[in-house]
CSV table of C-alpha atoms and ligand atoms in Angstrom, one decimal:
chain,number,residue,atom,x,y,z
A,287,MET,CA,-0.1,0.3,0.3
A,288,SER,CA,2.6,2.3,0.9
A,289,ASP,CA,3.8,1.4,-3.1
A,290,LEU,CA,1.1,2.2,-4.4
A,291,ARG,CA,0.8,5.4,-2.0
A,292,GLU,CA,4.3,6.7,-3.2
A,293,THR,CA,3.2,6.1,-7.4
A,294,TYR,CA,0.0,8.1,-6.6
A,295,LEU,CA,1.5,11.5,-5.7
A,296,LYS,CA,4.8,11.0,-7.6
A,297,ALA,CA,2.8,10.4,-10.9
A,298,ILE,CA,0.4,13.5,-9.4
A,299,ALA,CA,3.7,15.8,-9.0
A,300,GLY,CA,4.4,14.7,-12.4
A,301,ALA,CA,1.7,15.8,-14.3
A,302,GLY,CA,1.7,18.8,-17.0
A,303,ASP,CA,-2.2,19.1,-17.5
A,304,GLU,CA,-5.6,18.5,-16.4
A,305,ALA,CA,-6.8,15.9,-19.1
A,306,THR,CA,-3.6,13.6,-17.3
A,307,LEU,CA,-4.7,14.6,-12.9
A,308,GLU,CA,-8.0,12.5,-14.6
A,309,ALA,CA,-6.5,9.4,-16.4
A,310,LEU,CA,-5.1,9.0,-13.0
A,311,ARG,CA,-8.1,10.1,-10.5
A,312,VAL,CA,-10.5,7.5,-13.1
A,313,GLN,CA,-6.4,4.4,-12.3
A,314,ALA,CA,-6.8,5.1,-8.8
A,315,LEU,CA,-10.4,6.1,-7.3
A,316,GLY,CA,-12.9,5.4,-10.6
A,317,LYS,CA,-14.9,2.7,-10.0
A,318,LYS,CA,-11.7,0.0,-11.2
A,319,GLY,CA,-9.2,2.0,-10.1
A,320,GLU,CA,-6.6,0.7,-7.6
A,321,ILE,CA,-7.2,2.0,-4.6
A,322,SER,CA,-11.7,0.7,-4.8
A,323,LEU,CA,-10.5,-2.3,-6.0
A,324,ALA,CA,-8.1,-2.8,-2.3
A,325,MET,CA,-11.4,-1.2,-0.7
A,326,ARG,CA,-14.0,-3.8,-1.6
A,327,GLU,CA,-11.2,-6.4,-0.4
A,328,LEU,CA,-11.7,-4.9,3.0
A,329,GLY,CA,-15.4,-7.6,3.3
A,330,ARG,CA,-13.2,-10.3,2.4
A,331,MET,CA,-10.8,-9.4,5.7
A,332,SER,CA,-10.8,-10.8,9.1
A,333,ALA,CA,-12.0,-8.2,11.1
A,334,GLU,CA,-8.7,-7.3,12.6
A,335,GLU,CA,-7.2,-7.3,9.6
A,336,ARG,CA,-9.8,-5.3,8.0
A,337,GLN,CA,-9.7,-2.7,11.6
A,338,GLU,CA,-6.0,-1.7,10.3
A,339,ALA,CA,-6.4,-1.9,6.5
A,340,GLY,CA,-9.6,0.4,6.4
A,341,PRO,CA,-8.8,3.6,8.0
A,342,ARG,CA,-5.4,3.7,6.0
A,343,LEU,CA,-7.2,2.7,3.0
A,344,ASN,CA,-9.4,6.1,3.7
A,345,ALA,CA,-6.4,8.2,5.2
A,346,LEU,CA,-4.3,7.0,0.8
A,347,LYS,CA,-7.8,7.2,-0.5
A,348,ASP,CA,-7.8,11.2,0.8
A,349,GLU,CA,-4.0,11.8,0.5
A,350,ILE,CA,-4.7,11.2,-3.5
A,351,ASN,CA,-7.9,13.3,-3.1
A,352,SER,CA,-6.3,16.4,-1.7
A,353,ALA,CA,-2.9,15.3,-4.5
A,354,LEU,CA,-4.7,16.4,-7.2
A,355,ALA,CA,-7.0,19.6,-6.2
A,356,ALA,CA,-4.1,20.6,-5.6
A,357,LYS,CA,-2.4,20.0,-8.6
A,358,LYS,CA,-5.6,21.4,-10.8
A,359,GLN,CA,-5.3,24.0,-8.8
A,360,ALA,CA,-1.4,24.9,-9.5
A,361,LEU,CA,-2.1,23.7,-13.4
A,362,ALA,CA,-5.3,26.2,-13.0
A,363,ASP,CA,-2.3,29.2,-11.6
A,364,ALA,CA,0.3,28.0,-14.1
A,365,GLY,CA,-2.3,28.5,-17.3
A,366,LEU,CA,-3.6,32.0,-16.2
A,367,ASP,CA,0.1,33.8,-15.1
A,368,GLU,CA,1.5,31.7,-18.4
A,369,ARG,CA,-2.2,34.3,-20.5
A,370,LEU,CA,-0.9,37.0,-18.3
A,371,ARG,CA,2.4,36.8,-19.0
A,372,GLY,CA,1.4,36.6,-23.4
A,373,GLU,CA,-1.6,39.1,-23.1
A,374,TRP,CA,0.5,41.8,-21.9
A,375,LEU,CA,-0.2,45.7,-23.0
A,376,ASP,CA,2.6,48.1,-23.2
A,377,VAL,CA,0.0,51.2,-22.4
A,378,THR,CA,2.9,53.3,-22.4
A,379,LEU,CA,3.2,52.9,-26.3
A,380,PRO,CA,1.9,55.7,-29.2
A,381,ALA,CA,-1.9,55.0,-30.9
A,382,ARG,CA,-0.1,53.4,-34.4
A,383,PRO,CA,-0.9,56.5,-36.9
A,384,ARG,CA,-1.0,54.6,-39.6
A,385,ARG,CA,-4.7,53.7,-38.3
A,386,GLN,CA,-5.5,57.2,-36.8
A,387,GLY,CA,-8.6,59.1,-38.2
A,388,THR,CA,-9.0,62.5,-38.8
A,389,ILE,CA,-11.2,65.2,-37.0
A,390,HIS,CA,-13.4,67.4,-40.2
A,391,PRO,CA,-12.3,70.9,-40.9
A,392,VAL,CA,-16.3,71.6,-40.0
A,393,SER,CA,-15.6,69.4,-36.0
A,394,GLN,CA,-12.2,71.0,-35.9
A,395,VAL,CA,-13.7,74.6,-36.6
A,396,THR,CA,-16.4,74.0,-34.5
A,397,GLU,CA,-14.4,73.7,-31.3
A,398,GLU,CA,-12.6,76.3,-32.2
A,399,VAL,CA,-15.1,79.5,-32.6
A,400,THR,CA,-16.6,77.0,-29.4
A,401,ALA,CA,-13.1,78.0,-27.2
A,402,ILE,CA,-13.0,82.1,-28.7
A,403,PHE,CA,-16.1,82.5,-27.2
A,404,ALA,CA,-16.4,80.3,-24.3
A,405,ASP,CA,-13.9,83.0,-23.1
A,406,MET,CA,-15.7,85.7,-23.4
A,407,GLY,CA,-17.9,84.5,-21.5
A,408,PHE,CA,-20.9,82.7,-24.0
A,409,ALA,CA,-22.1,79.3,-24.3
A,410,VAL,CA,-23.1,76.6,-25.9
A,411,ALA,CA,-27.1,76.7,-26.5
A,412,GLU,CA,-28.9,74.1,-29.1
A,413,GLY,CA,-31.6,73.1,-30.6
A,414,PRO,CA,-33.8,70.9,-33.0
A,415,GLN,CA,-32.6,70.7,-37.5
A,416,ILE,CA,-36.4,70.2,-37.8
A,417,GLU,CA,-38.3,73.4,-36.7
A,418,SER,CA,-41.6,74.9,-36.3
A,419,ASP,CA,-42.4,77.3,-39.5
A,420,TRP,CA,-42.7,78.9,-36.7
A,421,TYR,CA,-39.4,79.0,-34.8
A,422,ASN,CA,-37.8,79.4,-38.1
A,423,PHE,CA,-39.5,82.0,-40.1
A,424,ASP,CA,-42.5,83.7,-37.3
A,425,ALA,CA,-41.3,84.3,-33.9
A,426,LEU,CA,-38.2,85.9,-35.9
A,427,ASN,CA,-40.2,88.5,-37.3
A,428,ILE,CA,-40.3,86.8,-41.0
A,429,PRO,CA,-44.6,86.7,-41.2
A,430,GLY,CA,-46.1,83.9,-43.8
A,431,HIS,CA,-46.5,86.6,-46.8
A,432,HIS,CA,-42.7,88.2,-46.1
A,433,PRO,CA,-40.5,87.2,-49.7
A,434,ALA,CA,-37.7,86.0,-47.2
A,435,ARG,CA,-39.2,83.1,-46.9
A,436,ALA,CA,-39.4,81.8,-50.3
A,437,GLU,CA,-35.1,83.2,-50.6
A,438,MET,CA,-34.2,81.0,-47.9
A,439,ASP,CA,-34.7,77.7,-50.9
A,440,THR,CA,-36.6,76.1,-48.0
A,441,PHE,CA,-37.8,72.8,-47.6
A,442,TYR,CA,-40.7,71.3,-46.2
A,443,THR,CA,-41.8,68.6,-44.4
A,444,HIS,CA,-45.4,67.4,-46.1
A,445,ARG,CA,-48.2,66.8,-43.8
A,446,ALA,CA,-51.0,64.0,-44.5
A,447,ASP,CA,-54.0,65.0,-47.2
A,448,GLY,CA,-56.7,67.2,-45.3
A,449,ASP,CA,-54.1,68.7,-42.4
A,450,ASP,CA,-54.3,72.2,-43.2
A,451,ARG,CA,-51.6,73.0,-40.0
A,452,PRO,CA,-48.3,74.9,-41.7
A,453,PRO,CA,-45.1,71.9,-42.5
A,454,HIS,CA,-42.4,71.6,-40.4
A,455,VAL,CA,-38.9,72.5,-41.9
A,456,LEU,CA,-35.6,72.1,-42.3
A,457,ARG,CA,-34.4,74.8,-40.5
A,458,THR,CA,-32.7,77.5,-42.8
A,459,HIS,CA,-30.4,79.4,-40.1
A,460,THR,CA,-29.7,79.0,-36.8
A,461,SER,CA,-32.0,81.6,-36.0
A,462,PRO,CA,-34.4,79.4,-34.6
A,463,VAL,CA,-32.6,79.2,-31.5
A,464,GLN,CA,-32.1,82.2,-30.8
A,465,ILE,CA,-36.1,82.3,-30.2
A,466,ARG,CA,-35.6,78.5,-28.3
A,467,THR,CA,-32.2,80.0,-25.7
A,468,MET,CA,-34.3,83.0,-24.8
A,469,GLN,CA,-38.0,81.0,-24.0
A,470,ALA,CA,-36.1,78.8,-21.7
A,471,GLU,CA,-33.7,81.1,-20.2
A,472,GLY,CA,-34.8,85.0,-20.3
A,473,ALA,CA,-32.6,87.4,-20.0
A,474,PRO,CA,-29.8,87.9,-19.6
A,475,ILE,CA,-28.5,85.6,-22.0
A,476,ARG,CA,-25.2,85.3,-23.9
A,477,VAL,CA,-24.3,82.3,-25.9
A,478,ILE,CA,-23.2,80.8,-29.2
A,479,ALA,CA,-25.2,79.0,-31.3
A,480,PRO,CA,-23.7,76.0,-34.1
A,481,GLY,CA,-24.8,73.4,-36.0
A,482,ARG,CA,-26.4,72.0,-39.4
A,483,VAL,CA,-28.7,73.9,-41.2
A,484,TYR,CA,-30.4,73.4,-44.6
A,485,ARG,CA,-30.8,75.0,-48.2
A,486,ALA,CA,-32.0,73.7,-52.0
A,487,ASP,CA,-29.1,74.8,-53.4
A,488,TYR,CA,-25.7,73.0,-54.6
A,489,ASP,CA,-22.6,74.4,-56.2
A,490,GLN,CA,-18.9,75.2,-55.7
A,491,THR,CA,-19.4,77.8,-52.6
A,492,HIS,CA,-23.3,75.7,-51.3
A,493,THR,CA,-24.3,72.6,-50.0
A,494,PRO,CA,-28.3,71.7,-49.2
A,495,MET,CA,-26.3,71.1,-46.0
A,496,PHE,CA,-24.0,73.1,-44.1
A,497,HIS,CA,-23.0,73.9,-41.3
A,498,GLN,CA,-23.4,78.3,-39.3
A,499,VAL,CA,-23.4,79.7,-35.6
A,500,GLU,CA,-25.4,81.9,-34.4
A,501,GLY,CA,-24.5,84.5,-31.5
A,502,LEU,CA,-26.4,86.1,-29.0
A,503,ALA,CA,-26.0,88.9,-26.0
A,504,ILE,CA,-29.1,90.3,-24.3
A,505,ASP,CA,-28.6,92.5,-21.4
A,506,ARG,CA,-30.2,95.6,-20.2
A,507,ASP,CA,-27.2,97.9,-21.6
A,508,ILE,CA,-26.0,96.0,-25.1
A,509,SER,CA,-25.3,97.8,-27.7
A,510,MET,CA,-23.5,97.6,-31.4
A,511,ALA,CA,-19.9,98.7,-29.8
A,512,ASN,CA,-20.5,95.5,-28.1
A,513,LEU,CA,-20.9,93.8,-31.1
A,514,LYS,CA,-17.8,95.2,-32.9
A,515,TRP,CA,-16.1,94.6,-30.7
A,516,VAL,CA,-17.0,91.2,-29.9
A,517,LEU,CA,-16.4,90.1,-33.6
A,518,GLU,CA,-12.9,91.8,-34.3
A,519,GLU,CA,-12.2,89.3,-30.9
A,520,PHE,CA,-13.2,86.3,-32.5
A,521,VAL,CA,-11.3,87.0,-35.9
A,522,LYS,CA,-8.4,88.1,-34.6
A,523,ALA,CA,-8.3,84.7,-32.7
A,524,PHE,CA,-9.9,82.6,-35.1
A,525,PHE,CA,-7.5,83.9,-37.9
A,526,GLU,CA,-4.2,84.1,-35.5
A,527,VAL,CA,-3.9,87.6,-36.4
A,528,ASP,CA,-3.2,90.0,-34.3
A,529,THR,CA,-5.1,93.3,-35.9
A,530,VAL,CA,-7.8,93.1,-37.8
A,531,ASP,CA,-10.0,95.4,-39.9
A,532,LEU,CA,-13.8,95.0,-40.4
A,533,ARG,CA,-16.2,96.4,-42.1
A,534,PHE,CA,-20.3,97.3,-40.7
A,535,ARG,CA,-22.3,97.5,-44.3
A,536,ALA,CA,-25.4,98.5,-43.1
A,537,SER,CA,-28.3,95.6,-44.7
A,538,HIS,CA,-31.3,94.0,-43.7
A,539,PHE,CA,-32.3,91.0,-41.4
A,540,PRO,CA,-35.7,91.1,-40.5
A,541,PHE,CA,-34.8,89.3,-36.3
A,542,THR,CA,-31.7,92.7,-36.7
A,543,GLU,CA,-33.2,96.1,-36.6
A,544,PRO,CA,-30.4,97.8,-37.6
A,545,SER,CA,-28.5,95.3,-39.8
A,546,ALA,CA,-25.3,94.3,-40.8
A,547,GLU,CA,-23.6,92.5,-43.2
A,548,VAL,CA,-19.4,92.0,-41.8
A,549,ASP,CA,-16.9,91.8,-44.6
A,550,ILE,CA,-12.7,91.2,-43.3
A,551,ARG,CA,-10.1,93.2,-45.3
A,552,CYS,CA,-8.1,90.6,-46.9
A,553,SER,CA,-6.1,89.7,-49.5
A,554,TRP,CA,-5.8,87.3,-51.9
A,555,GLU,CA,-2.2,88.2,-54.1
A,556,GLY,CA,-0.2,84.6,-55.2
A,557,GLY,CA,-3.9,83.0,-54.8
A,558,THR,CA,-3.9,82.3,-51.4
A,559,LEU,CA,-5.9,84.6,-48.6
A,560,LYS,CA,-5.0,86.3,-46.0
A,561,VAL,CA,-6.8,87.9,-43.2
A,562,GLY,CA,-6.1,91.6,-41.7
A,563,GLU,CA,-4.1,92.9,-45.2
A,564,GLY,CA,-5.4,93.8,-48.8
A,565,ASP,CA,-7.5,95.7,-50.4
A,566,ASP,CA,-10.2,93.0,-50.8
A,567,TRP,CA,-13.6,92.3,-48.7
A,568,LEU,CA,-14.7,89.3,-47.4
A,569,GLU,CA,-18.5,88.9,-46.2
A,570,ILE,CA,-18.2,87.0,-42.9
A,571,LEU,CA,-21.7,87.1,-41.7
A,572,GLY,CA,-25.7,88.6,-40.6
A,573,SER,CA,-25.5,90.4,-37.7
A,574,GLY,CA,-27.4,93.6,-36.2
A,575,MET,CA,-29.6,94.7,-32.8
A,576,VAL,CA,-32.3,92.2,-31.6
A,577,HIS,CA,-35.5,92.9,-33.3
A,578,PRO,CA,-37.7,93.7,-30.4
A,579,HIS,CA,-40.5,91.6,-31.9
A,580,VAL,CA,-37.9,88.5,-31.6
A,581,LEU,CA,-37.2,89.7,-28.2
A,582,LEU,CA,-41.5,89.3,-27.7
A,583,ALA,CA,-41.1,85.8,-29.3
A,584,GLY,CA,-39.2,84.8,-27.1
A,585,GLY,CA,-40.9,86.3,-24.2
A,586,ILE,CA,-38.4,89.4,-23.4
A,587,ASP,CA,-39.5,92.6,-23.0
A,588,PRO,CA,-38.0,95.0,-25.0
A,589,GLU,CA,-38.6,97.1,-23.1
A,590,GLN,CA,-35.9,96.2,-20.0
A,591,TRP,CA,-33.4,94.9,-22.6
A,592,GLN,CA,-31.6,94.3,-25.9
A,593,GLY,CA,-29.3,92.5,-27.4
A,594,PHE,CA,-27.4,91.5,-30.6
A,595,ALA,CA,-26.7,89.2,-32.7
A,596,PHE,CA,-24.9,87.6,-35.6
A,597,GLY,CA,-25.1,84.3,-37.5
A,598,MET,CA,-21.7,82.8,-39.0
A,599,GLY,CA,-21.4,80.0,-41.5
A,600,ILE,CA,-18.8,77.8,-40.3
A,601,ASP,CA,-17.9,76.1,-43.4
A,602,ARG,CA,-17.2,79.3,-45.1
A,603,ILE,CA,-15.0,80.2,-42.5
A,604,ALA,CA,-13.5,76.9,-42.5
A,605,MET,CA,-12.6,76.8,-46.3
A,606,LEU,CA,-10.8,80.5,-45.5
A,607,LYS,CA,-8.5,79.5,-43.0
A,608,TYR,CA,-7.5,76.8,-44.7
A,609,GLY,CA,-7.8,76.9,-48.1
A,610,ILE,CA,-10.0,74.4,-49.0
A,611,PRO,CA,-12.1,75.1,-51.9
A,612,ASP,CA,-14.8,73.2,-52.8
A,613,LEU,CA,-17.5,73.1,-50.1
A,614,ARG,CA,-19.2,69.8,-51.7
A,615,ALA,CA,-15.9,67.9,-51.2
A,616,PHE,CA,-16.8,68.6,-46.6
A,617,PHE,CA,-19.9,66.3,-47.4
A,618,ASP,CA,-18.5,63.8,-50.0
A,619,SER,CA,-16.7,61.2,-46.8
A,620,ASP,CA,-13.6,60.7,-49.5
A,621,LEU,CA,-10.6,59.6,-47.0
A,622,ARG,CA,-7.6,60.7,-49.8
A,623,TRP,CA,-9.5,64.5,-48.8
A,624,LEU,CA,-9.7,63.6,-45.2
A,625,ARG,CA,-6.6,63.3,-44.9
A,626,HIS,CA,-5.4,65.6,-46.4
A,627,TYR,CA,-7.6,68.4,-45.3
A,628,GLY,CA,-8.1,66.3,-41.1
A,629,PHE,CA,-6.9,67.1,-37.3
A,630,ALA,CA,-5.0,65.0,-35.5
A,631,ALA,CA,-7.5,63.5,-33.1
A,632,LEU,CA,-5.6,64.6,-29.9
A,633,ASP,CA,-4.8,67.8,-31.1
A,634,VAL,CA,-8.0,69.2,-29.3
A,635,PRO,CA,-8.4,72.8,-30.1
A,636,THR,CA,-7.1,75.7,-26.8
A,637,LEU,CA,-7.0,79.4,-26.3
A,638,HIS,CA,-4.1,78.4,-24.8
A,639,GLY,CA,-2.3,75.6,-26.5
A,640,GLY,CA,-3.0,76.5,-29.9
A,641,LEU,CA,-6.2,76.7,-31.8
A,642,SER,CA,-5.3,75.0,-35.3
A,643,ARG,CA,-1.3,73.4,-34.7
B,173,LIG,N1,-30.1,83.7,-39.4
B,173,LIG,C1,-29.0,84.9,-40.8
B,173,LIG,C2,-28.4,84.1,-41.8
B,173,LIG,O1,-29.3,82.2,-41.7
B,173,LIG,C3,-27.7,85.1,-40.4
B,173,LIG,C4,-28.1,86.1,-39.4
B,173,LIG,C5,-28.4,86.4,-37.8
B,173,LIG,C6,-28.4,87.9,-39.5
B,173,LIG,C7,-28.7,86.7,-36.3
B,173,LIG,C8,-28.3,88.4,-38.3
B,173,LIG,C9,-28.9,88.0,-37.0
B,173,LIG,O2,-28.0,84.6,-43.1
């Protein structure tokens, strides 16, 4: 019996995998295992012999069982160690540049614009892209018969036959967010609202979907002078130049009074655009003092509050800043274009870290 013990303990210690262990278990303790058979012999022994051999066999059975369990655990631990060694990952390795995606110029410029206006105390507001006729037009002082509705090349949704409520529209500008913000927050307000807008138009500088950023500042004593300062600060920061020359041209929007379109001085010498010098002017946005009707539609008392608003084309200023000639390519999802004009994912634009590097 001490032979059996030694043979099995040695074999168990030397087993290299679970299958070998299981084979050993069956060989020793299975129904026809050596130890099981020896136990069956007990019946044929005399009482004295049995009293001596019985406990010894039981002890041997226990010993082999625990040796099997211990070895099984040891094998599992070794397996885990092995796997952990194999799956070790160097978290300090840099990302693989070849697999890196890029940030779309529209996203990049939106981040840049947001960083600049955040620094001047503007929060970001949002509104739906499918907008009611009232928010997109009426509330902005553009009543049903107004020619501006026709000029906007609006996409209308379809109403069921017999439903004569005005259809919803794909918003033609970000200005409805002005109304939504006024209603949600009341005065005072300082927000920008970047987002998608839609007009039925398609050529080198127009796509049916494009991006605008609205600006809205409302307080008790806001004037055109504040508008001018904010826009100058923005343009200097955005185009990364020390001086800019802005030209305010009298214009007309139903939702602002007075209204101005803003041009910036630039040069096209050598085919590349330089901002801040030269003899050319480039229109970049529409703006003005918020019309009292618009304040009223937003639930704000025009006797107490006034403010400025502006709307700027994000794609447009992205084309200017990064020298991208055709707007349509922005939305073609051509990987070669994206790799060429895209931005590294980890270079988040900030005022201190640099906007466009
Ligand atoms: N909503 C106008 C447009 O899309 C831009 C604008 C916004 C003008 C705010 C004045 C004030 O053309």
